[in-house]
Coordinates of N, CA, C and O and ligand atoms in Angstrom, one line a residue:
X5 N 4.9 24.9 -6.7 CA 4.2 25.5 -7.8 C 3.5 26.8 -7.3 O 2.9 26.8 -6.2
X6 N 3.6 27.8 -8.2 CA 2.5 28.9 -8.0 C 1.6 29.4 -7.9 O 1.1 29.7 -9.0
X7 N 0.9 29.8 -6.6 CA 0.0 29.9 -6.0 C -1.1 30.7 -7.9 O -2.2 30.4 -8.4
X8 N -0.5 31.4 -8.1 CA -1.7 32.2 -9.8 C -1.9 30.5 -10.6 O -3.0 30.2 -11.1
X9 N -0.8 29.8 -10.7 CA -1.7 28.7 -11.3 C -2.6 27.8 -10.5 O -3.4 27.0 -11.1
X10 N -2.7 27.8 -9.1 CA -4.1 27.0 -8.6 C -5.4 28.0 -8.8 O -6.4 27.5 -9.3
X11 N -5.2 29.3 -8.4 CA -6.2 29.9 -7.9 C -7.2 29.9 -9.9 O -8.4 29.9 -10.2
X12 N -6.0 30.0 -10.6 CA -6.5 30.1 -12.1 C -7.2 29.1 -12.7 O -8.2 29.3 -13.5
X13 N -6.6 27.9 -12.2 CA -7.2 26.2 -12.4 C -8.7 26.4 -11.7 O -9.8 26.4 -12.4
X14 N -8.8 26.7 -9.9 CA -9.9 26.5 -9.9 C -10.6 27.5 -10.2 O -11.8 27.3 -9.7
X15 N -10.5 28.6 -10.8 CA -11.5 29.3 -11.3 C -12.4 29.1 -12.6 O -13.6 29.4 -13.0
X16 N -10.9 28.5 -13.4 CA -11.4 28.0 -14.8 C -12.5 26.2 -14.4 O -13.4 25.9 -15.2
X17 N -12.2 25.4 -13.3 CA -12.7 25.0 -12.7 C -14.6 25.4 -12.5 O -15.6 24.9 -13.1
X18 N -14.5 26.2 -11.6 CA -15.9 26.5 -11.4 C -16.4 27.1 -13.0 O -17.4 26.6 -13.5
X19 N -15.9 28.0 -13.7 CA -16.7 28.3 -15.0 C -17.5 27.3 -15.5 O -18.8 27.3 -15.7
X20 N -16.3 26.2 -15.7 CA -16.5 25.3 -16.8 C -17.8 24.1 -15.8 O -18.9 23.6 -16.3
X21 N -17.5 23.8 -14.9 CA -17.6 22.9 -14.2 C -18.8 23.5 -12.6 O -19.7 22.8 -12.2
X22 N -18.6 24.3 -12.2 CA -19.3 25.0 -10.9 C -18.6 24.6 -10.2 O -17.6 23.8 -10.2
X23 N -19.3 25.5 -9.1 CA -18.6 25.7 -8.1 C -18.7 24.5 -6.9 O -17.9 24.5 -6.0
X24 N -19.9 23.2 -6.9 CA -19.8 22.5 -6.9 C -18.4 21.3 -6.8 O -17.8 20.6 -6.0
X25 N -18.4 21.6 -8.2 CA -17.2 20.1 -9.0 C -15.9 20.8 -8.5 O -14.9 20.1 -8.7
X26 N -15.7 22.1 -7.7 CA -14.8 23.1 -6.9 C -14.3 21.6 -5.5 O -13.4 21.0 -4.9
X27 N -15.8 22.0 -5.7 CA -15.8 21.6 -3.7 C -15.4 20.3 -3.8 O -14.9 19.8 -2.8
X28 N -15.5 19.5 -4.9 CA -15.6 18.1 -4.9 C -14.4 17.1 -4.7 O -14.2 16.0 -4.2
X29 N -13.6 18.4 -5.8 CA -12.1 17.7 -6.3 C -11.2 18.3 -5.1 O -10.1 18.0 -4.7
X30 N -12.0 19.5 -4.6 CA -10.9 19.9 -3.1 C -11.2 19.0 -1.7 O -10.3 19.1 -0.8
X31 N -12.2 18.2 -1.5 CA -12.6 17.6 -0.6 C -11.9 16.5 -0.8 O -11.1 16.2 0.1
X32 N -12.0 15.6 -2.0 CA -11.6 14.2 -2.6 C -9.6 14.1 -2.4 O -9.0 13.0 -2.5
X33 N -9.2 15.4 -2.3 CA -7.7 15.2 -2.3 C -7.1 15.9 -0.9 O -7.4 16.9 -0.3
X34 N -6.2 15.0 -0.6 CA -5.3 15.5 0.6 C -4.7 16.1 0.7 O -3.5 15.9 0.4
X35 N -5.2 17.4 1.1 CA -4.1 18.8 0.3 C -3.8 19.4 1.7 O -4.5 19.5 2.7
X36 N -2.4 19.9 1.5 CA -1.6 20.6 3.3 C -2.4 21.7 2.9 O -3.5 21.6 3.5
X37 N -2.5 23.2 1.8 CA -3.2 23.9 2.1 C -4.9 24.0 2.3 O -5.7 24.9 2.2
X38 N -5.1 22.7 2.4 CA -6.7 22.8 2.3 C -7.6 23.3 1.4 O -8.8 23.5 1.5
X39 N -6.9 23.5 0.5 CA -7.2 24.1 -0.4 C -7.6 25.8 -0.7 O -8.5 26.3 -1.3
X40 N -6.5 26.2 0.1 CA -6.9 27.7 0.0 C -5.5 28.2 -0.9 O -4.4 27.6 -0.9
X41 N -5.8 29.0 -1.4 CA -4.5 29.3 -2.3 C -4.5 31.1 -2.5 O -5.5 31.8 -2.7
X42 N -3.0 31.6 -2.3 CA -3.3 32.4 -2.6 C -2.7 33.1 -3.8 O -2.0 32.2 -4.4
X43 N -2.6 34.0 -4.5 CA -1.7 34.1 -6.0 C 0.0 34.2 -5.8 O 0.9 33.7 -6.6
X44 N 0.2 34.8 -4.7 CA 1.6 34.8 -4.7 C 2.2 33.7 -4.0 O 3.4 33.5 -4.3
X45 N 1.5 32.9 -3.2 CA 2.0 32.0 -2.4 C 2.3 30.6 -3.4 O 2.1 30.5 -4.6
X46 N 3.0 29.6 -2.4 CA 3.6 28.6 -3.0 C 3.4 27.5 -2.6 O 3.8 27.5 -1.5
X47 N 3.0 26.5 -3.1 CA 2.4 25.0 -2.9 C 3.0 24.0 -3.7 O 3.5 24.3 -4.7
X48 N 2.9 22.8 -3.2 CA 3.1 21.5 -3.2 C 2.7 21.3 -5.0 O 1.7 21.7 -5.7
X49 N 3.7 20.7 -5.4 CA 3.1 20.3 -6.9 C 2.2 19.5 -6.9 O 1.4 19.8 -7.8
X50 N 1.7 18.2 -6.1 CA 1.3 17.2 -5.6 C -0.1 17.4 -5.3 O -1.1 16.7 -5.7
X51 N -0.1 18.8 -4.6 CA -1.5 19.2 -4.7 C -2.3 19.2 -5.9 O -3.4 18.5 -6.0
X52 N -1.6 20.1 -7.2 CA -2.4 20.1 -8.2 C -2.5 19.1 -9.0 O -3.4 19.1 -9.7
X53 N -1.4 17.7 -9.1 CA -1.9 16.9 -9.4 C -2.8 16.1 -9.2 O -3.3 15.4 -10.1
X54 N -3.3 15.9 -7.6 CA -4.4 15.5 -6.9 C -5.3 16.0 -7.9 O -6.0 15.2 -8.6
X55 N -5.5 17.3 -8.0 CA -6.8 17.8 -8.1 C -7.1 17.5 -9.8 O -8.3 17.3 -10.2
X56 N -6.4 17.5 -10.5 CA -6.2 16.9 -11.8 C -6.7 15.4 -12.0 O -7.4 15.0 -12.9
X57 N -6.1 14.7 -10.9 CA -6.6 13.4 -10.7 C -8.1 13.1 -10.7 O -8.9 12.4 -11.4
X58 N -8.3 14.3 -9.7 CA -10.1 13.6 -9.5 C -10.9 14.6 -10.2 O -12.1 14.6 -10.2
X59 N -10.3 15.5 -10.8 CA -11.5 16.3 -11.9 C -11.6 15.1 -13.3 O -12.6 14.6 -13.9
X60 N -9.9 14.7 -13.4 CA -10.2 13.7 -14.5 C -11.3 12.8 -14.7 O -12.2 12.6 -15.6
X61 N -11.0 12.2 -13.1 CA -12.2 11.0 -12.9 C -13.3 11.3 -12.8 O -14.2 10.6 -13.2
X62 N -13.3 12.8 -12.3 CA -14.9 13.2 -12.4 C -15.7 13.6 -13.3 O -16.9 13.9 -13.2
X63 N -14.5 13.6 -14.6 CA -15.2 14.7 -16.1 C -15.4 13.3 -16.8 O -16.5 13.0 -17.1
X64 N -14.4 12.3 -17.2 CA -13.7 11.7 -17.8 C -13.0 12.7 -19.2 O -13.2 12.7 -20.4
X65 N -12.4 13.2 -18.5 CA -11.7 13.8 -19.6 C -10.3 13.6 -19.1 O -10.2 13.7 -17.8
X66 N -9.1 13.3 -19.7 CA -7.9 13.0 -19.6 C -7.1 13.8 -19.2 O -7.4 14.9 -19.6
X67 N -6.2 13.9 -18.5 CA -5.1 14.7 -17.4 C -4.9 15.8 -18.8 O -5.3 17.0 -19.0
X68 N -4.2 14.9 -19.6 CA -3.5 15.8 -21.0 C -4.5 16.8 -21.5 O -4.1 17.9 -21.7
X69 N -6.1 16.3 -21.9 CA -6.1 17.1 -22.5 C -7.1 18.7 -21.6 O -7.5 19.7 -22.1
X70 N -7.0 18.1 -20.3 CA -7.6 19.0 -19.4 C -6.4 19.9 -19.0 O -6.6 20.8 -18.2
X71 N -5.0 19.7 -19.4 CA -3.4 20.7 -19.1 C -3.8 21.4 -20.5 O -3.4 22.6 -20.5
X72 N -4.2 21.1 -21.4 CA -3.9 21.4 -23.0 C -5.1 22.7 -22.5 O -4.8 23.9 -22.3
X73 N -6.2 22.1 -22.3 CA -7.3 23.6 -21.9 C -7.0 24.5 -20.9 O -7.5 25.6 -20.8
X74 N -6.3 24.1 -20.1 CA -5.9 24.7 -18.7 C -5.3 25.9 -19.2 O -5.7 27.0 -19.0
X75 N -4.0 25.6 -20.0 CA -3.0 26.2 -20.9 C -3.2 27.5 -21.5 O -2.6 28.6 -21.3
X76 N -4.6 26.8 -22.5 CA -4.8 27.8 -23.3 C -5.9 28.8 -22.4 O -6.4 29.6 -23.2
X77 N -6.3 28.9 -21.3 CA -7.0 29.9 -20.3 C -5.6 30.3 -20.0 O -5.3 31.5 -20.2
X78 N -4.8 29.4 -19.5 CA -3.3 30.2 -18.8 C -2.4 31.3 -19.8 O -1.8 32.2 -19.2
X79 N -2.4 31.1 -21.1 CA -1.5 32.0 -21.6 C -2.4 33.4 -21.2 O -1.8 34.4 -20.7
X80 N -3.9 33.5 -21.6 CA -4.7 34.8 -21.5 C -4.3 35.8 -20.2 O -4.4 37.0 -20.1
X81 N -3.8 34.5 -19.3 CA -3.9 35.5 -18.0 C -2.7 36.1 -18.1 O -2.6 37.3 -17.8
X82 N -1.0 35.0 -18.6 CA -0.1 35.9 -19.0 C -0.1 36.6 -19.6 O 0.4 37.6 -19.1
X83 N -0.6 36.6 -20.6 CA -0.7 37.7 -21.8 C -1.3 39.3 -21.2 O -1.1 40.4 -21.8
X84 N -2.1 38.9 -19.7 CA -2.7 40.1 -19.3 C -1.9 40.5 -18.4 O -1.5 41.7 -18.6
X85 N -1.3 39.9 -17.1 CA -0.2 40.6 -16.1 C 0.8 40.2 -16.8 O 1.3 40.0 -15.7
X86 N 1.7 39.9 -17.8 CA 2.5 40.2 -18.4 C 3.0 40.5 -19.9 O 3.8 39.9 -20.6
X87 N 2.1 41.8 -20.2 CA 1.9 42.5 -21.6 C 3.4 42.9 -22.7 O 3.6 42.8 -23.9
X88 N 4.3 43.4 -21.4 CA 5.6 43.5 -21.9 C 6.4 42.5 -22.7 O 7.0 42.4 -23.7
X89 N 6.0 41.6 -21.5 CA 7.2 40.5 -21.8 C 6.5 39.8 -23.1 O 7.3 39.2 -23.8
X90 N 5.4 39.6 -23.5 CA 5.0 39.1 -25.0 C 5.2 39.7 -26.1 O 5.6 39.1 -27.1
X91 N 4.8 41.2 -26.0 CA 4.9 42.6 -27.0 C 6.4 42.8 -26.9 O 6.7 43.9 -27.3
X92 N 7.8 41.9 -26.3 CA 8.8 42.6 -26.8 C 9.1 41.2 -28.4 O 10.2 41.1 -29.1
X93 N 7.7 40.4 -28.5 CA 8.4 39.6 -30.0 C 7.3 40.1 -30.9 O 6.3 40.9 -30.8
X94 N 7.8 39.4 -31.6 CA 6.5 39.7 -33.5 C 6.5 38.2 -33.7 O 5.6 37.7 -34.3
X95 N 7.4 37.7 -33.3 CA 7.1 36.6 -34.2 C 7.0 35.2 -33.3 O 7.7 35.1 -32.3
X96 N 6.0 33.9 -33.8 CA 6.5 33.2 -32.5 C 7.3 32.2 -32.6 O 7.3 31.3 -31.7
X97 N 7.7 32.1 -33.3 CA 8.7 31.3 -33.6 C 10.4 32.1 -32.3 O 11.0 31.7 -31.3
X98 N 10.3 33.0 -33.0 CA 11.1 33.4 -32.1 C 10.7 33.7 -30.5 O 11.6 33.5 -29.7
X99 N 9.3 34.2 -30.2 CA 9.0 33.5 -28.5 C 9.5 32.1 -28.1 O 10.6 32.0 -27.5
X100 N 8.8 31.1 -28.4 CA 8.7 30.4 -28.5 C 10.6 29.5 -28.0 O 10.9 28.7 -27.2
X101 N 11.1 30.0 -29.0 CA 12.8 30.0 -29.2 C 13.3 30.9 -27.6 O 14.4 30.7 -27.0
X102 N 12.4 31.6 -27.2 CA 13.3 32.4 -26.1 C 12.7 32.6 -24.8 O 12.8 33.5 -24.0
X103 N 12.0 31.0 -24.8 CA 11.4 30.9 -23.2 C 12.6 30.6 -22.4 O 12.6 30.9 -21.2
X104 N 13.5 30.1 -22.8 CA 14.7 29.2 -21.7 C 15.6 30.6 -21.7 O 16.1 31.1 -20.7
X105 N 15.6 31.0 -22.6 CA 16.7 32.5 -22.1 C 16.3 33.6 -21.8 O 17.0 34.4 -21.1
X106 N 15.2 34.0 -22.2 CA 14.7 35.0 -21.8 C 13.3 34.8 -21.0 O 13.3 35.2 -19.9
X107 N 12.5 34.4 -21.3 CA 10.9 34.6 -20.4 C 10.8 34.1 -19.6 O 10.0 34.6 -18.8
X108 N 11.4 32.9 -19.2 CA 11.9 32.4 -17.6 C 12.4 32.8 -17.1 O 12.1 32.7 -15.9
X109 N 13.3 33.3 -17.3 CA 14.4 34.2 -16.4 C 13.8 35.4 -16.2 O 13.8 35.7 -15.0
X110 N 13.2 36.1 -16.7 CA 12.4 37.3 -16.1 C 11.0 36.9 -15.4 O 10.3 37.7 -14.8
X111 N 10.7 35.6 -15.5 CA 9.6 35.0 -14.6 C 10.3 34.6 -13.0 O 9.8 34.7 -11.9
X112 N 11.6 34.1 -13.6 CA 12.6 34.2 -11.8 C 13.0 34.9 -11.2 O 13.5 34.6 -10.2
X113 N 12.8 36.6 -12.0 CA 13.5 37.3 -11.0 C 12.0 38.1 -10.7 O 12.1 39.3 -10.5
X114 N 11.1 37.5 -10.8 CA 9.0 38.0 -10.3 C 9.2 36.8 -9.1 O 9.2 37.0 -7.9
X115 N 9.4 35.7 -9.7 CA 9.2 34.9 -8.9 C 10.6 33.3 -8.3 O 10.8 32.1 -8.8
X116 N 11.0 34.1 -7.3 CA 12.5 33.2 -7.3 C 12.5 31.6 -7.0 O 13.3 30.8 -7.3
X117 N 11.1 31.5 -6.3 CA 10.9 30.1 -6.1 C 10.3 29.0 -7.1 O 10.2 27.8 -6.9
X118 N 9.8 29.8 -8.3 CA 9.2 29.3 -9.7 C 9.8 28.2 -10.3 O 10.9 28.3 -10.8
X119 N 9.0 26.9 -10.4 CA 9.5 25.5 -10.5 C 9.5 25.7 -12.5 O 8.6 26.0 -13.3
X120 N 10.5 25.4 -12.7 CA 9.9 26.1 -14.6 C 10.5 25.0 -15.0 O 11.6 24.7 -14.6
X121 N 10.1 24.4 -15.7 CA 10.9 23.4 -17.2 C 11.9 23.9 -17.7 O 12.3 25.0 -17.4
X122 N 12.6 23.2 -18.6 CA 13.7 23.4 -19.4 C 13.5 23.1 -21.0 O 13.1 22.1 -21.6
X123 N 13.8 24.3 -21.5 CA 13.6 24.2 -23.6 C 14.5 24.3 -24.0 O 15.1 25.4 -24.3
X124 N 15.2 22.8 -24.2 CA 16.5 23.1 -25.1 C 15.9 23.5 -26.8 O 14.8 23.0 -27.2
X125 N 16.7 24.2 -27.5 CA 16.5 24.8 -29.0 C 17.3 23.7 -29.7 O 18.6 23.8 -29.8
X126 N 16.6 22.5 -30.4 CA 17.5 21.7 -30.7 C 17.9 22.3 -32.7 O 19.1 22.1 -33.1
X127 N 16.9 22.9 -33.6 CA 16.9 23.4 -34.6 C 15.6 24.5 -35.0 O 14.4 24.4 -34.9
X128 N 16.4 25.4 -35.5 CA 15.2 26.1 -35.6 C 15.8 27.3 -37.4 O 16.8 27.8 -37.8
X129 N 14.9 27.1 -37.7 CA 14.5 28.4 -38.8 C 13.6 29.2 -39.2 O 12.5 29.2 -38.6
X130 N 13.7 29.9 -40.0 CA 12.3 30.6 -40.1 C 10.5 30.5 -39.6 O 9.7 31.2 -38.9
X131 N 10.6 29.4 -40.4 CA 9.1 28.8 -40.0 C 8.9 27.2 -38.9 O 7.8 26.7 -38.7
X132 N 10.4 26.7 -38.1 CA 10.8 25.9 -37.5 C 11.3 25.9 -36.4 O 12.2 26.7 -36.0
X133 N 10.8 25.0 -35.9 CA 11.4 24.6 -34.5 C 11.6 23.2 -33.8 O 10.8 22.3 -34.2
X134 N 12.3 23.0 -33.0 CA 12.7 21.7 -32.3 C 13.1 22.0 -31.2 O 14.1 22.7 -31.0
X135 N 12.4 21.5 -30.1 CA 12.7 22.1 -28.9 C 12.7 20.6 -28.1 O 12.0 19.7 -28.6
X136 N 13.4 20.6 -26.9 CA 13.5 19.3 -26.1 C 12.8 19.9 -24.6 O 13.3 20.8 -24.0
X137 N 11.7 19.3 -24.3 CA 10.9 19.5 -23.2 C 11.6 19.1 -21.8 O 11.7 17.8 -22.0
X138 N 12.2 19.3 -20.5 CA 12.4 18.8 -19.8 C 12.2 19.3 -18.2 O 12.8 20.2 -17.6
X139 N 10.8 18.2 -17.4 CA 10.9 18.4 -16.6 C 10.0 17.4 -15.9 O 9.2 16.6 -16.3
X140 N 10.5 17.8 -14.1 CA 9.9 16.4 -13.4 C 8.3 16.5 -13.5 O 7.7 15.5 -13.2
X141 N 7.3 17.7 -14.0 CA 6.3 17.8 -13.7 C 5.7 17.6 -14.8 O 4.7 18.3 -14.9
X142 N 5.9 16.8 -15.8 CA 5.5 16.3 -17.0 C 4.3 16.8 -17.6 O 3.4 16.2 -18.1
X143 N 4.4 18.3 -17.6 CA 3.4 18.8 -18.2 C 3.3 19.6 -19.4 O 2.9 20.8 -19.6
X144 N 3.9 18.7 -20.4 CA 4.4 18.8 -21.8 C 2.9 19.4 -22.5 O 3.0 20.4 -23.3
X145 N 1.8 18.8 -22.3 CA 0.2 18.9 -23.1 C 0.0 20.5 -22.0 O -0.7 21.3 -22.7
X146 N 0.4 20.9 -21.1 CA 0.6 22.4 -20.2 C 1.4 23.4 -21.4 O 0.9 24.5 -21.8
X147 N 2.5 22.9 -21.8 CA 3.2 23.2 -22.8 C 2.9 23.8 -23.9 O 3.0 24.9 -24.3
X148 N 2.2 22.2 -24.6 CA 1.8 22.6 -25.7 C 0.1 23.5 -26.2 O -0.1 24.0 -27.3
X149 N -0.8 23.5 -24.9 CA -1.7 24.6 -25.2 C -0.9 25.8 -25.4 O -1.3 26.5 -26.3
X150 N 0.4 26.3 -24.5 CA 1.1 27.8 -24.0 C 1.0 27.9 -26.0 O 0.3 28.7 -26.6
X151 N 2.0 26.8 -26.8 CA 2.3 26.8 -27.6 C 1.1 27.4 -28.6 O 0.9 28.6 -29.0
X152 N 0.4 26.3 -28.7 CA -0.9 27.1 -29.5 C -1.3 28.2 -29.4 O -1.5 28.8 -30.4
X153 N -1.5 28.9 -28.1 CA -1.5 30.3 -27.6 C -0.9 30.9 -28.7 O -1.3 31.6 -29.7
X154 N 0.3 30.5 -28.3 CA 1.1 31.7 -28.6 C 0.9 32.3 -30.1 O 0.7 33.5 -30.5
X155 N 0.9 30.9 -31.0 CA 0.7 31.5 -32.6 C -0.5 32.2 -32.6 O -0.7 33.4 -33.0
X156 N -1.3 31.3 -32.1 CA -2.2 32.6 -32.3 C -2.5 34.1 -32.2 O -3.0 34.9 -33.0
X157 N -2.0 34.3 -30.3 CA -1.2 35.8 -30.5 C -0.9 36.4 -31.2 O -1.1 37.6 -31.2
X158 N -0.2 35.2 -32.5 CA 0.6 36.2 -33.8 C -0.3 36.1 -35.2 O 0.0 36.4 -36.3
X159 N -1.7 35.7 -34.8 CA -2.5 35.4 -35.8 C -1.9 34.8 -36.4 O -1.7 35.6 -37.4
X160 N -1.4 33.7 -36.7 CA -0.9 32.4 -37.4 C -1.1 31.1 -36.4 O -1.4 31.0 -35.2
X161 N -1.0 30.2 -37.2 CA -0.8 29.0 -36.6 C 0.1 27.7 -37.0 O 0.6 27.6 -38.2
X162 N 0.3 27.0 -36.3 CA 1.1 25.8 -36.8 C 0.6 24.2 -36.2 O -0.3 23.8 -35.4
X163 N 1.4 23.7 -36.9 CA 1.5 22.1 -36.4 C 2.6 21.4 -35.8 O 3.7 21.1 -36.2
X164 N 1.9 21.2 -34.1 CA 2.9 20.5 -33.5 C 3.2 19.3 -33.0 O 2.6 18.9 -32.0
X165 N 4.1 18.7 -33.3 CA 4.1 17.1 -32.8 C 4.7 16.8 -31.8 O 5.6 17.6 -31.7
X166 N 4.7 15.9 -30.7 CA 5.1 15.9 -29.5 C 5.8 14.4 -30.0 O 5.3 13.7 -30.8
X167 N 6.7 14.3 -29.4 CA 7.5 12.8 -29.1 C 8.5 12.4 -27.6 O 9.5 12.7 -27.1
X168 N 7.4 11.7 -27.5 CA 8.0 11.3 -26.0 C 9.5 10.8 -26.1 O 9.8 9.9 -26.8
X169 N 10.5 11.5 -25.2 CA 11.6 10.5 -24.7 C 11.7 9.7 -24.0 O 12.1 8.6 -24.2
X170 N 11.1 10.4 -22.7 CA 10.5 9.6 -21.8 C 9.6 9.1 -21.7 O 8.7 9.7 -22.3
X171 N 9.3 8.1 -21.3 CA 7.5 7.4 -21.1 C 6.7 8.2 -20.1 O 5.5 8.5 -20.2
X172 N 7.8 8.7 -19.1 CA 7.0 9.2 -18.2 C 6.3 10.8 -18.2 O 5.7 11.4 -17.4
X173 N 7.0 11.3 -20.0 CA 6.8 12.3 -20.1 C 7.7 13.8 -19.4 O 7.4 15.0 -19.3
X174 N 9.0 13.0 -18.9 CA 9.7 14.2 -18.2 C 10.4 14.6 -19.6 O 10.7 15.8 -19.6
X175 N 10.7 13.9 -20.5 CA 11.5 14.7 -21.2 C 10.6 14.1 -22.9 O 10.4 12.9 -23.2
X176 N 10.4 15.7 -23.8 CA 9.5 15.4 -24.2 C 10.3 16.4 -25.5 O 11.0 17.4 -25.3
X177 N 9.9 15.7 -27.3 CA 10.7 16.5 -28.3 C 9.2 17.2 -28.9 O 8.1 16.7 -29.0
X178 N 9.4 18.1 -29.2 CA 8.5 19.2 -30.0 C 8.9 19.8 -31.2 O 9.8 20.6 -31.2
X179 N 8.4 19.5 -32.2 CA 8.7 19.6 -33.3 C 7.5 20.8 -33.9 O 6.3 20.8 -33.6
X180 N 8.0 21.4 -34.7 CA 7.1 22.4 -34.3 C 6.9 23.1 -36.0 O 7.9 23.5 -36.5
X181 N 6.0 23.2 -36.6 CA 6.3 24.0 -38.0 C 5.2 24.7 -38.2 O 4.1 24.0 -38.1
X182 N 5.1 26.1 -38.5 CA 4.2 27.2 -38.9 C 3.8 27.1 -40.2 O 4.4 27.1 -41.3
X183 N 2.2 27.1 -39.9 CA 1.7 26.4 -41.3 C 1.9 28.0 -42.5 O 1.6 28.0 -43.6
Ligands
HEM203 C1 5.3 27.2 -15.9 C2 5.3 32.0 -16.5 C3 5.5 31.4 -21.3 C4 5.9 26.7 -20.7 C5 5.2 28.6 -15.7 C6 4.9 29.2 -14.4 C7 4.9 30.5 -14.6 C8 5.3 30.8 -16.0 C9 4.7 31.6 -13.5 C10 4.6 28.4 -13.1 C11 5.9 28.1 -12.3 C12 5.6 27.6 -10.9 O1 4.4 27.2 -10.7 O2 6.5 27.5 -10.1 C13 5.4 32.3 -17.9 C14 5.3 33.6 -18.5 C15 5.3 33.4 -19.9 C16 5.4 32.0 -20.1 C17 5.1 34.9 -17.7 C18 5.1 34.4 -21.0 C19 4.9 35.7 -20.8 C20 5.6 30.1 -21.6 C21 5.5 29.5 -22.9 C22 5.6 28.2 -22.7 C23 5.8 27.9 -21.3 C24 5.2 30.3 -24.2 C25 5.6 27.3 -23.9 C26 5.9 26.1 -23.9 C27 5.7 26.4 -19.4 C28 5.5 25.1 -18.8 C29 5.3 25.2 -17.4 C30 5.4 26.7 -17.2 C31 5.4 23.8 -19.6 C32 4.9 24.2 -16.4 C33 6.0 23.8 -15.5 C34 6.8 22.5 -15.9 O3 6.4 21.9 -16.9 O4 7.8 22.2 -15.3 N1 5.4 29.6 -16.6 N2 5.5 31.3 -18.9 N3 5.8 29.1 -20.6 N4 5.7 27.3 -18.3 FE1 5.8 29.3 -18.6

């Protein structure tokens, strides 16, 4: 995983939380980089799950919906080091539709070692979508903040429903409609 999503976690981390509840959840987990991170560098997925683990336990707030807020701080930061790649849609329906062919693939050739999910386009029309979530790092509720993001981007919003395939959340259906 990429080093801009730790360093962003614990920043949004200390905001929310101080710099404290920082030290707490990096001390509490067994991390090879010790927790030092840098934005371009690359780390253990395992790490950030640790640290997810014991902020949960330490907030009681739930893995899901602390990826859901993570998310929605994470699109801002894309949206700021990568202004192009959002301003080449209008609509998000159509973003949205062209993370697996287009916004990933220009995220792999920034970054070649970038662990990314899979969005199959199962139906989509105007104000619809159906996308199939798949990946080992089951971070579907990561997902669906990006998602909320995004409409809003376009000053709209929608309703989206998630349906597990998996239990374990590696493969996840999104159903998606613009209010
Ligand atoms: C992961 C970039 C838009 C879904 C990532 C990662 C990067 C990235 C750098 C981390 C990869 C790693 O750590 O190895 C971008 C950029 C975007 C964008 C630059 C737009 C400009 C989206 C959108 C979604 C999305 C709109 C909506 C669903 C995800 C998910 C992950 C991810 C779910 C977590 C990895 C996983 O589940 O396997 N993305 N992304 N991304 N992205 Fe995107």
């Amino acid at each position: 995983m990429k080093g801009i999503v730790f360093t962003e976690f614990l920043d949004l981390v200390e905001a929310k939380f101080g710099l404290e509840m920082v030290d707490k959840i990096i001390t509490e987990s067994n991390l090879e980089s010790n927790g030092v991170y840098t934005s371009v560098g690359t780390y253990q997925f395992s790490e950030m799950l640790q640290l997810l683990q014991h902020l949960s336990q330490n907030t009681n707030i739930s893995i899901d919906d602390l990826l859901l807020v993570y998310a929605e701080h994470f699109f801002a930061v894309l949206a700021e080091s990568y202004p192009g790649l959002i301003d080449s849609y209008k609509d998000p329906i159509e973003m949205l539709a062209s993370i697996e062919n287009h916004i990933h693939i220009e995220v792999r050739k920034i970054y070649p070692d970038a662990e990314l999910p899979n969005f199959e386009v199962i139906e989509k029309t105007e104000n619809s979508l159906v996308m199939i979530y798949k990946s080992s790092k089951s971070m579907h509720y990561f997902g669906l903040g990006l998602m909320n993001k995004t409409f809003e981007h376009f000053n709209s919003t929608a309703t989206i429903q998630l349906e597990k395939i998996k239990k374990d959340g590696t493969e996840v259906k999104f159903i998606i409609q613009k209010n």
